[in-house]
Amino acid sequence: MLRALISPVRQEVVDAVVAAGPCTIAEVGRLLGRAPDSLYFHVKRLVGAGLLVEGEARRRGRHVASVYDVPGRPVLIRIGGDSPEAFRRTVNGVVQGAIRLGSRDFSRAIVRASVSARGRRREVWGGRAKGWVGGAELEELNAL
């Protein structure tokens, strides 16, 4: 499951379905500003990994489209029996993809004249925090 999320596009698809609920590929494409044709491969991989499930088809006029959803909320990711080194590489790939997505999304938003980046009604912001925790705090964070 984790390896399927190395792709930033697949992370976006899962995020969209979690936020919007059950969707067709065309609906996910509209939410992400992507052509639906560019998503079929990724959705197939997510279904194969168990991160999306195919539900009942939705009919719109004469068109019938499969509906996809996450298998549960919250989304729980099964971690395979990879070696510690392979697991670290996979987690690093997933996090690097998430960072690229966040950077891209921020860059697209901050340059739009219609987006407020100041004051109480700002719509975009960025931040970074670093901290250290003890053993009990670490257990509590991991439980969350």
CSV table of N, CA and C in Angstrom, one decimal:
chain,number,residue,atom,x,y,z
A,1,MET,N,0.8,-1.2,0.0
A,1,MET,CA,0.0,0.0,0.0
A,1,MET,C,0.9,1.3,0.0
A,2,LEU,N,1.9,1.2,0.8
A,2,LEU,CA,2.7,2.4,1.0
A,2,LEU,C,3.4,2.7,-0.3
A,3,ARG,N,3.9,1.7,-1.0
A,3,ARG,CA,4.7,1.9,-2.3
A,3,ARG,C,3.8,2.6,-3.3
A,4,ALA,N,2.5,2.3,-3.3
A,4,ALA,CA,1.6,2.9,-4.3
A,4,ALA,C,1.5,4.4,-4.1
A,5,LEU,N,1.8,4.9,-2.9
A,5,LEU,CA,1.7,6.3,-2.6
A,5,LEU,C,3.0,7.1,-2.9
A,6,ILE,N,4.0,6.5,-3.5
A,6,ILE,CA,5.2,7.2,-3.9
A,6,ILE,C,4.8,8.2,-4.9
A,7,SER,N,3.9,7.9,-5.8
A,7,SER,CA,3.5,8.8,-6.9
A,7,SER,C,2.7,9.9,-6.3
A,8,PRO,N,3.1,11.2,-6.5
A,8,PRO,CA,2.3,12.3,-6.0
A,8,PRO,C,0.9,12.4,-6.6
A,9,VAL,N,0.7,11.9,-7.8
A,9,VAL,CA,-0.6,11.9,-8.5
A,9,VAL,C,-1.5,10.9,-7.7
A,10,ARG,N,-1.0,9.8,-7.3
A,10,ARG,CA,-1.8,8.8,-6.5
A,10,ARG,C,-2.1,9.4,-5.1
A,11,GLN,N,-1.2,10.1,-4.5
A,11,GLN,CA,-1.5,10.8,-3.3
A,11,GLN,C,-2.7,11.8,-3.5
A,12,GLU,N,-2.6,12.6,-4.5
A,12,GLU,CA,-3.7,13.5,-4.8
A,12,GLU,C,-5.0,12.8,-5.0
A,13,VAL,N,-5.0,11.7,-5.7
A,13,VAL,CA,-6.3,11.0,-6.0
A,13,VAL,C,-6.9,10.5,-4.7
A,14,VAL,N,-6.1,9.9,-3.8
A,14,VAL,CA,-6.6,9.4,-2.5
A,14,VAL,C,-7.1,10.6,-1.7
A,15,ASP,N,-6.3,11.7,-1.7
A,15,ASP,CA,-6.8,12.9,-0.9
A,15,ASP,C,-8.1,13.4,-1.4
A,16,ALA,N,-8.3,13.4,-2.8
A,16,ALA,CA,-9.5,13.9,-3.3
A,16,ALA,C,-10.7,13.1,-3.0
A,17,VAL,N,-10.5,11.8,-3.0
A,17,VAL,CA,-11.6,10.8,-2.7
A,17,VAL,C,-11.9,10.9,-1.2
A,18,VAL,N,-10.9,11.0,-0.4
A,18,VAL,CA,-11.2,11.1,1.1
A,18,VAL,C,-12.0,12.4,1.3
A,19,ALA,N,-11.6,13.5,0.7
A,19,ALA,CA,-12.3,14.8,0.9
A,19,ALA,C,-13.7,14.9,0.3
A,20,ALA,N,-13.8,14.4,-0.9
A,20,ALA,CA,-15.1,14.5,-1.6
A,20,ALA,C,-16.0,13.4,-1.5
A,21,GLY,N,-15.5,12.2,-1.0
A,21,GLY,CA,-16.4,11.0,-0.9
A,21,GLY,C,-16.3,10.3,-2.3
A,22,PRO,N,-17.2,9.2,-2.4
A,22,PRO,CA,-17.1,8.4,-3.6
A,22,PRO,C,-17.2,9.3,-4.9
A,23,CYS,N,-16.3,9.0,-5.8
A,23,CYS,CA,-16.2,9.8,-7.1
A,23,CYS,C,-16.0,8.9,-8.3
A,24,THR,N,-16.4,9.4,-9.4
A,24,THR,CA,-15.9,8.7,-10.7
A,24,THR,C,-14.6,9.3,-11.0
A,25,ILE,N,-13.9,8.7,-12.0
A,25,ILE,CA,-12.6,9.3,-12.4
A,25,ILE,C,-12.8,10.6,-13.0
A,26,ALA,N,-13.9,10.9,-13.7
A,26,ALA,CA,-14.1,12.2,-14.3
A,26,ALA,C,-14.2,13.3,-13.2
A,27,GLU,N,-14.9,12.9,-12.1
A,27,GLU,CA,-15.1,13.8,-11.0
A,27,GLU,C,-13.8,14.1,-10.3
A,28,VAL,N,-13.0,13.1,-10.1
A,28,VAL,CA,-11.6,13.3,-9.5
A,28,VAL,C,-10.8,14.2,-10.4
A,29,GLY,N,-10.9,13.9,-11.7
A,29,GLY,CA,-10.1,14.8,-12.6
A,29,GLY,C,-10.5,16.2,-12.5
A,30,ARG,N,-11.8,16.5,-12.4
A,30,ARG,CA,-12.3,17.9,-12.2
A,30,ARG,C,-11.8,18.5,-10.9
A,31,LEU,N,-11.8,17.7,-9.8
A,31,LEU,CA,-11.3,18.2,-8.6
A,31,LEU,C,-9.8,18.6,-8.6
A,32,LEU,N,-9.1,17.8,-9.3
A,32,LEU,CA,-7.6,17.9,-9.4
A,32,LEU,C,-7.2,18.8,-10.5
A,33,GLY,N,-8.1,19.2,-11.4
A,33,GLY,CA,-7.7,19.9,-12.6
A,33,GLY,C,-6.8,19.1,-13.5
A,34,ARG,N,-7.1,17.8,-13.6
A,34,ARG,CA,-6.4,16.9,-14.5
A,34,ARG,C,-7.3,16.2,-15.5
A,35,ALA,N,-6.8,15.8,-16.6
A,35,ALA,CA,-7.6,15.1,-17.6
A,35,ALA,C,-7.9,13.7,-17.0
A,36,PRO,N,-9.2,13.3,-17.0
A,36,PRO,CA,-9.5,11.9,-16.5
A,36,PRO,C,-8.6,10.8,-17.1
A,37,ASP,N,-8.3,11.0,-18.4
A,37,ASP,CA,-7.5,9.9,-19.1
A,37,ASP,C,-6.2,9.7,-18.4
A,38,SER,N,-5.7,10.8,-17.8
A,38,SER,CA,-4.4,10.7,-17.2
A,38,SER,C,-4.4,10.0,-15.8
A,39,LEU,N,-5.6,9.7,-15.3
A,39,LEU,CA,-5.8,9.1,-14.0
A,39,LEU,C,-6.1,7.6,-14.0
A,40,TYR,N,-6.6,7.1,-15.1
A,40,TYR,CA,-7.0,5.6,-15.1
A,40,TYR,C,-5.9,4.7,-14.6
A,41,PHE,N,-4.7,4.9,-15.1
A,41,PHE,CA,-3.5,4.1,-14.7
A,41,PHE,C,-3.3,4.1,-13.1
A,42,HIS,N,-3.4,5.4,-12.6
A,42,HIS,CA,-3.1,5.6,-11.2
A,42,HIS,C,-4.3,5.0,-10.3
A,43,VAL,N,-5.5,5.1,-10.8
A,43,VAL,CA,-6.6,4.6,-10.1
A,43,VAL,C,-6.5,3.0,-10.0
A,44,LYS,N,-6.1,2.4,-11.2
A,44,LYS,CA,-6.0,1.0,-11.2
A,44,LYS,C,-4.9,0.5,-10.2
A,45,ARG,N,-3.8,1.3,-10.1
A,45,ARG,CA,-2.8,0.9,-9.2
A,45,ARG,C,-3.3,1.0,-7.7
A,46,LEU,N,-4.1,2.1,-7.4
A,46,LEU,CA,-4.6,2.3,-6.1
A,46,LEU,C,-5.6,1.2,-5.7
A,47,VAL,N,-6.4,0.8,-6.7
A,47,VAL,CA,-7.4,-0.3,-6.5
A,47,VAL,C,-6.6,-1.6,-6.2
A,48,GLY,N,-5.5,-1.9,-7.0
A,48,GLY,CA,-4.7,-3.0,-6.8
A,48,GLY,C,-4.0,-3.1,-5.4
A,49,ALA,N,-3.7,-1.9,-4.9
A,49,ALA,CA,-3.0,-1.8,-3.6
A,49,ALA,C,-4.0,-1.8,-2.5
A,50,GLY,N,-5.3,-1.7,-2.8
A,50,GLY,CA,-6.3,-1.7,-1.7
A,50,GLY,C,-6.5,-0.3,-1.1
A,51,LEU,N,-6.0,0.7,-1.7
A,51,LEU,CA,-6.3,2.1,-1.2
A,51,LEU,C,-7.5,2.7,-1.8
A,52,LEU,N,-8.1,2.1,-2.9
A,52,LEU,CA,-9.4,2.5,-3.4
A,52,LEU,C,-10.1,1.2,-3.6
A,53,VAL,N,-11.5,1.4,-3.5
A,53,VAL,CA,-12.3,0.2,-3.9
A,53,VAL,C,-13.3,0.7,-4.9
A,54,GLU,N,-13.7,-0.2,-5.8
A,54,GLU,CA,-14.7,0.2,-6.9
A,54,GLU,C,-16.0,-0.2,-6.4
A,55,GLY,N,-16.9,0.8,-6.4
A,55,GLY,CA,-18.3,0.6,-6.0
A,55,GLY,C,-19.2,0.5,-7.1
A,56,GLU,N,-20.5,0.7,-6.9
A,56,GLU,CA,-21.5,0.7,-7.9
A,56,GLU,C,-21.3,1.7,-9.0
A,57,ALA,N,-21.6,1.3,-10.2
A,57,ALA,CA,-21.4,2.3,-11.3
A,57,ALA,C,-22.5,3.4,-11.2
A,58,ARG,N,-22.2,4.5,-11.7
A,58,ARG,CA,-23.1,5.7,-11.8
A,58,ARG,C,-23.4,5.9,-13.2
A,59,ARG,N,-24.7,6.1,-13.4
A,59,ARG,CA,-25.2,6.4,-14.8
A,59,ARG,C,-25.5,7.8,-14.9
A,60,ARG,N,-25.0,8.5,-16.0
A,60,ARG,CA,-25.3,9.9,-16.3
A,60,ARG,C,-25.7,9.9,-17.7
A,61,GLY,N,-27.0,10.0,-18.0
A,61,GLY,CA,-27.5,9.9,-19.4
A,61,GLY,C,-27.2,8.5,-19.9
A,62,ARG,N,-26.5,8.4,-21.0
A,62,ARG,CA,-26.1,7.1,-21.6
A,62,ARG,C,-24.8,6.7,-21.1
A,63,HIS,N,-24.1,7.5,-20.4
A,63,HIS,CA,-22.7,7.1,-19.9
A,63,HIS,C,-22.8,6.5,-18.5
A,64,VAL,N,-22.0,5.4,-18.4
A,64,VAL,CA,-21.9,4.7,-17.1
A,64,VAL,C,-20.4,4.8,-16.7
A,65,ALA,N,-20.2,5.2,-15.4
A,65,ALA,CA,-18.9,5.3,-14.9
A,65,ALA,C,-18.8,4.6,-13.6
A,66,SER,N,-17.6,4.0,-13.3
A,66,SER,CA,-17.4,3.3,-12.0
A,66,SER,C,-17.2,4.4,-11.0
A,67,VAL,N,-17.6,4.1,-9.8
A,67,VAL,CA,-17.4,5.0,-8.7
A,67,VAL,C,-16.3,4.4,-7.7
A,68,TYR,N,-15.4,5.2,-7.3
A,68,TYR,CA,-14.3,4.8,-6.4
A,68,TYR,C,-14.4,5.5,-5.0
A,69,ASP,N,-14.0,4.7,-4.0
A,69,ASP,CA,-14.0,5.3,-2.7
A,69,ASP,C,-12.8,4.6,-1.9
A,70,VAL,N,-12.5,5.2,-0.8
A,70,VAL,CA,-11.5,4.6,0.1
A,70,VAL,C,-12.2,3.4,0.8
A,71,PRO,N,-11.4,2.4,1.2
A,71,PRO,CA,-12.0,1.3,1.9
A,71,PRO,C,-12.6,1.6,3.3
A,72,GLY,N,-12.1,2.7,3.9
A,72,GLY,CA,-12.6,3.1,5.2
A,72,GLY,C,-12.1,4.4,5.6
A,73,ARG,N,-12.7,5.0,6.6
A,73,ARG,CA,-12.2,6.3,7.1
A,73,ARG,C,-12.0,6.2,8.6
A,74,PRO,N,-10.9,6.5,9.1
A,74,PRO,CA,-9.7,7.0,8.4
A,74,PRO,C,-9.1,5.9,7.5
A,75,VAL,N,-8.3,6.4,6.5
A,75,VAL,CA,-7.6,5.4,5.6
A,75,VAL,C,-6.4,4.8,6.4
A,76,LEU,N,-6.4,3.5,6.5
A,76,LEU,CA,-5.3,2.8,7.2
A,76,LEU,C,-4.5,2.1,6.2
A,77,ILE,N,-3.2,2.3,6.3
A,77,ILE,CA,-2.2,1.8,5.3
A,77,ILE,C,-1.5,0.6,5.9
A,78,ARG,N,-1.7,-0.6,5.3
A,78,ARG,CA,-1.0,-1.8,5.7
A,78,ARG,C,0.5,-1.7,5.2
A,79,ILE,N,1.4,-2.0,6.1
A,79,ILE,CA,2.8,-1.9,5.8
A,79,ILE,C,3.3,-3.3,5.7
A,80,GLY,N,3.9,-3.6,4.5
A,80,GLY,CA,4.3,-5.0,4.2
A,80,GLY,C,5.6,-5.3,5.0
A,81,GLY,N,6.1,-6.5,4.6
A,81,GLY,CA,7.3,-7.1,5.3
A,81,GLY,C,8.6,-6.7,4.7
A,82,ASP,N,8.7,-5.5,4.1
A,82,ASP,CA,9.9,-5.1,3.5
A,82,ASP,C,11.0,-5.0,4.5
A,83,SER,N,12.3,-5.1,4.0
A,83,SER,CA,13.4,-5.0,4.9
A,83,SER,C,13.4,-3.5,5.5
A,84,PRO,N,14.1,-3.3,6.6
A,84,PRO,CA,14.1,-1.9,7.1
A,84,PRO,C,14.6,-0.9,6.1
A,85,GLU,N,15.6,-1.3,5.3
A,85,GLU,CA,16.1,-0.4,4.3
A,85,GLU,C,15.1,0.0,3.3
A,86,ALA,N,14.4,-1.1,2.8
A,86,ALA,CA,13.4,-0.9,1.7
A,86,ALA,C,12.3,0.0,2.3
A,87,PHE,N,11.9,-0.3,3.5
A,87,PHE,CA,10.8,0.5,4.2
A,87,PHE,C,11.2,2.0,4.2
A,88,ARG,N,12.4,2.2,4.7
A,88,ARG,CA,12.9,3.6,4.8
A,88,ARG,C,12.9,4.3,3.4
A,89,ARG,N,13.3,3.6,2.4
A,89,ARG,CA,13.3,4.2,1.0
A,89,ARG,C,11.9,4.5,0.6
A,90,THR,N,11.0,3.6,0.9
A,90,THR,CA,9.6,3.8,0.5
A,90,THR,C,9.0,5.0,1.2
A,91,VAL,N,9.2,5.0,2.5
A,91,VAL,CA,8.6,6.2,3.3
A,91,VAL,C,9.2,7.5,2.8
A,92,ASN,N,10.5,7.5,2.5
A,92,ASN,CA,11.2,8.7,2.0
A,92,ASN,C,10.6,9.1,0.7
A,93,GLY,N,10.3,8.1,-0.2
A,93,GLY,CA,9.7,8.4,-1.5
A,93,GLY,C,8.3,9.0,-1.3
A,94,VAL,N,7.5,8.5,-0.4
A,94,VAL,CA,6.1,9.0,-0.1
A,94,VAL,C,6.2,10.4,0.4
A,95,VAL,N,7.1,10.7,1.4
A,95,VAL,CA,7.2,12.0,2.0
A,95,VAL,C,7.8,13.0,1.0
A,96,GLN,N,8.7,12.6,0.1
A,96,GLN,CA,9.2,13.5,-0.9
A,96,GLN,C,8.1,13.9,-1.9
A,97,GLY,N,7.3,12.9,-2.2
A,97,GLY,CA,6.2,13.2,-3.1
A,97,GLY,C,5.2,14.2,-2.5
A,98,ALA,N,4.9,14.0,-1.2
A,98,ALA,CA,4.0,14.9,-0.5
A,98,ALA,C,4.6,16.3,-0.4
A,99,ILE,N,5.9,16.4,-0.2
A,99,ILE,CA,6.6,17.7,-0.2
A,99,ILE,C,6.5,18.4,-1.6
A,100,ARG,N,6.7,17.6,-2.6
A,100,ARG,CA,6.6,18.2,-4.0
A,100,ARG,C,5.2,18.7,-4.2
A,101,LEU,N,4.2,17.9,-3.8
A,101,LEU,CA,2.8,18.3,-4.0
A,101,LEU,C,2.5,19.6,-3.2
A,102,GLY,N,2.9,19.7,-2.0
A,102,GLY,CA,2.7,20.9,-1.2
A,102,GLY,C,3.4,22.1,-1.8
A,103,SER,N,4.6,21.9,-2.2
A,103,SER,CA,5.3,23.0,-2.8
A,103,SER,C,4.7,23.5,-4.1
A,104,ARG,N,4.2,22.6,-4.9
A,104,ARG,CA,3.6,22.9,-6.2
A,104,ARG,C,2.2,23.6,-5.9
A,105,ASP,N,1.4,23.1,-5.0
A,105,ASP,CA,0.2,23.7,-4.6
A,105,ASP,C,0.3,25.1,-4.1
A,106,PHE,N,1.3,25.3,-3.2
A,106,PHE,CA,1.6,26.6,-2.6
A,106,PHE,C,2.0,27.6,-3.7
A,107,SER,N,2.9,27.1,-4.6
A,107,SER,CA,3.4,28.0,-5.7
A,107,SER,C,2.3,28.4,-6.6
A,108,ARG,N,1.4,27.5,-6.9
A,108,ARG,CA,0.2,27.9,-7.8
A,108,ARG,C,-0.7,28.8,-7.1
A,109,ALA,N,-0.9,28.7,-5.8
A,109,ALA,CA,-1.9,29.5,-5.1
A,109,ALA,C,-1.3,30.9,-4.8
A,110,ILE,N,-0.1,31.0,-4.4
A,110,ILE,CA,0.5,32.3,-3.9
A,110,ILE,C,0.6,33.3,-5.0
A,111,VAL,N,0.7,32.9,-6.3
A,111,VAL,CA,0.8,33.9,-7.4
A,111,VAL,C,-0.5,34.4,-7.9
A,112,ARG,N,-1.6,33.8,-7.5
A,112,ARG,CA,-2.9,34.2,-8.0
A,112,ARG,C,-3.3,35.5,-7.3
A,113,ALA,N,-3.7,36.5,-8.1
A,113,ALA,CA,-4.1,37.8,-7.6
A,113,ALA,C,-5.3,37.7,-6.7
A,114,SER,N,-6.2,36.7,-7.0
A,114,SER,CA,-7.4,36.6,-6.2
A,114,SER,C,-7.2,35.9,-4.8
A,115,VAL,N,-6.0,35.4,-4.6
A,115,VAL,CA,-5.7,34.8,-3.3
A,115,VAL,C,-5.1,35.7,-2.3
A,116,SER,N,-5.7,35.8,-1.1
A,116,SER,CA,-5.1,36.6,-0.1
A,116,SER,C,-4.0,35.9,0.7
A,117,ALA,N,-2.9,36.5,0.8
A,117,ALA,CA,-1.7,35.9,1.5
A,117,ALA,C,-1.4,36.7,2.8
A,118,ARG,N,-2.3,37.7,3.2
A,118,ARG,CA,-2.0,38.5,4.3
A,118,ARG,C,-3.3,38.6,5.2
A,119,GLY,N,-3.0,39.0,6.4
A,119,GLY,CA,-4.1,39.4,7.3
A,119,GLY,C,-5.0,38.2,7.8
A,120,ARG,N,-6.1,38.6,8.4
A,120,ARG,CA,-6.9,37.6,9.1
A,120,ARG,C,-7.7,36.7,8.1
A,121,ARG,N,-7.8,37.1,6.9
A,121,ARG,CA,-8.6,36.3,5.9
A,121,ARG,C,-7.6,35.7,4.9
A,122,ARG,N,-6.4,35.5,5.3
A,122,ARG,CA,-5.4,34.9,4.3
A,122,ARG,C,-5.8,33.5,4.0
A,123,GLU,N,-5.6,33.1,2.8
A,123,GLU,CA,-6.0,31.7,2.3
A,123,GLU,C,-4.8,30.8,2.1
A,124,VAL,N,-3.6,31.3,2.1
A,124,VAL,CA,-2.4,30.5,2.0
A,124,VAL,C,-1.4,31.0,3.0
A,125,TRP,N,-0.6,30.0,3.5
A,125,TRP,CA,0.5,30.3,4.4
A,125,TRP,C,1.4,29.1,4.4
A,126,GLY,N,2.6,29.3,4.9
A,126,GLY,CA,3.5,28.2,5.0
A,126,GLY,C,4.2,28.2,6.3
A,127,GLY,N,4.7,27.1,6.7
A,127,GLY,CA,5.4,27.1,8.0
A,127,GLY,C,6.2,25.9,8.2
A,128,ARG,N,7.1,25.9,9.2
A,128,ARG,CA,7.9,24.8,9.5
A,128,ARG,C,8.2,24.8,11.0
A,129,ALA,N,8.2,23.6,11.5
A,129,ALA,CA,8.4,23.5,13.0
A,129,ALA,C,9.3,22.3,13.2
A,130,LYS,N,10.2,22.5,14.2
A,130,LYS,CA,11.0,21.4,14.6
A,130,LYS,C,11.0,21.3,16.1
A,131,GLY,N,11.0,20.0,16.6
A,131,GLY,CA,10.9,19.9,18.0
A,131,GLY,C,11.4,18.5,18.4
A,132,TRP,N,11.5,18.3,19.7
A,132,TRP,CA,12.0,17.0,20.3
A,132,TRP,C,11.0,16.5,21.3
A,133,VAL,N,10.8,15.2,21.3
A,133,VAL,CA,9.8,14.7,22.3
A,133,VAL,C,10.5,13.5,23.0
A,134,GLY,N,9.9,13.3,24.2
A,134,GLY,CA,10.4,12.2,25.0
A,134,GLY,C,9.7,10.9,24.7
A,135,GLY,N,10.0,9.8,25.4
A,135,GLY,CA,9.5,8.5,25.1
A,135,GLY,C,8.0,8.4,25.2
A,136,ALA,N,7.4,9.0,26.3
A,136,ALA,CA,5.9,8.9,26.5
A,136,ALA,C,5.2,9.8,25.5
A,137,GLU,N,5.8,10.9,25.1
A,137,GLU,CA,5.2,11.8,24.1
A,137,GLU,C,5.2,11.1,22.8
A,138,LEU,N,6.3,10.4,22.5
A,138,LEU,CA,6.5,9.7,21.2
A,138,LEU,C,5.4,8.6,21.1
A,139,GLU,N,5.2,7.9,22.1
A,139,GLU,CA,4.1,6.9,22.1
A,139,GLU,C,2.7,7.5,21.9
A,140,GLU,N,2.5,8.6,22.5
A,140,GLU,CA,1.2,9.3,22.4
A,140,GLU,C,1.0,9.8,20.9
A,141,LEU,N,2.1,10.4,20.4
A,141,LEU,CA,2.0,10.9,19.0
A,141,LEU,C,1.8,9.7,18.0
A,142,ASN,N,2.5,8.6,18.2
A,142,ASN,CA,2.3,7.5,17.3
A,142,ASN,C,0.9,6.9,17.5
A,143,ALA,N,0.3,6.9,18.6
A,143,ALA,CA,-1.0,6.4,18.8
A,143,ALA,C,-2.0,7.3,18.1
A,144,LEU,N,-1.8,8.6,18.0
A,144,LEU,CA,-2.6,9.5,17.3
A,144,LEU,C,-2.5,9.3,15.8
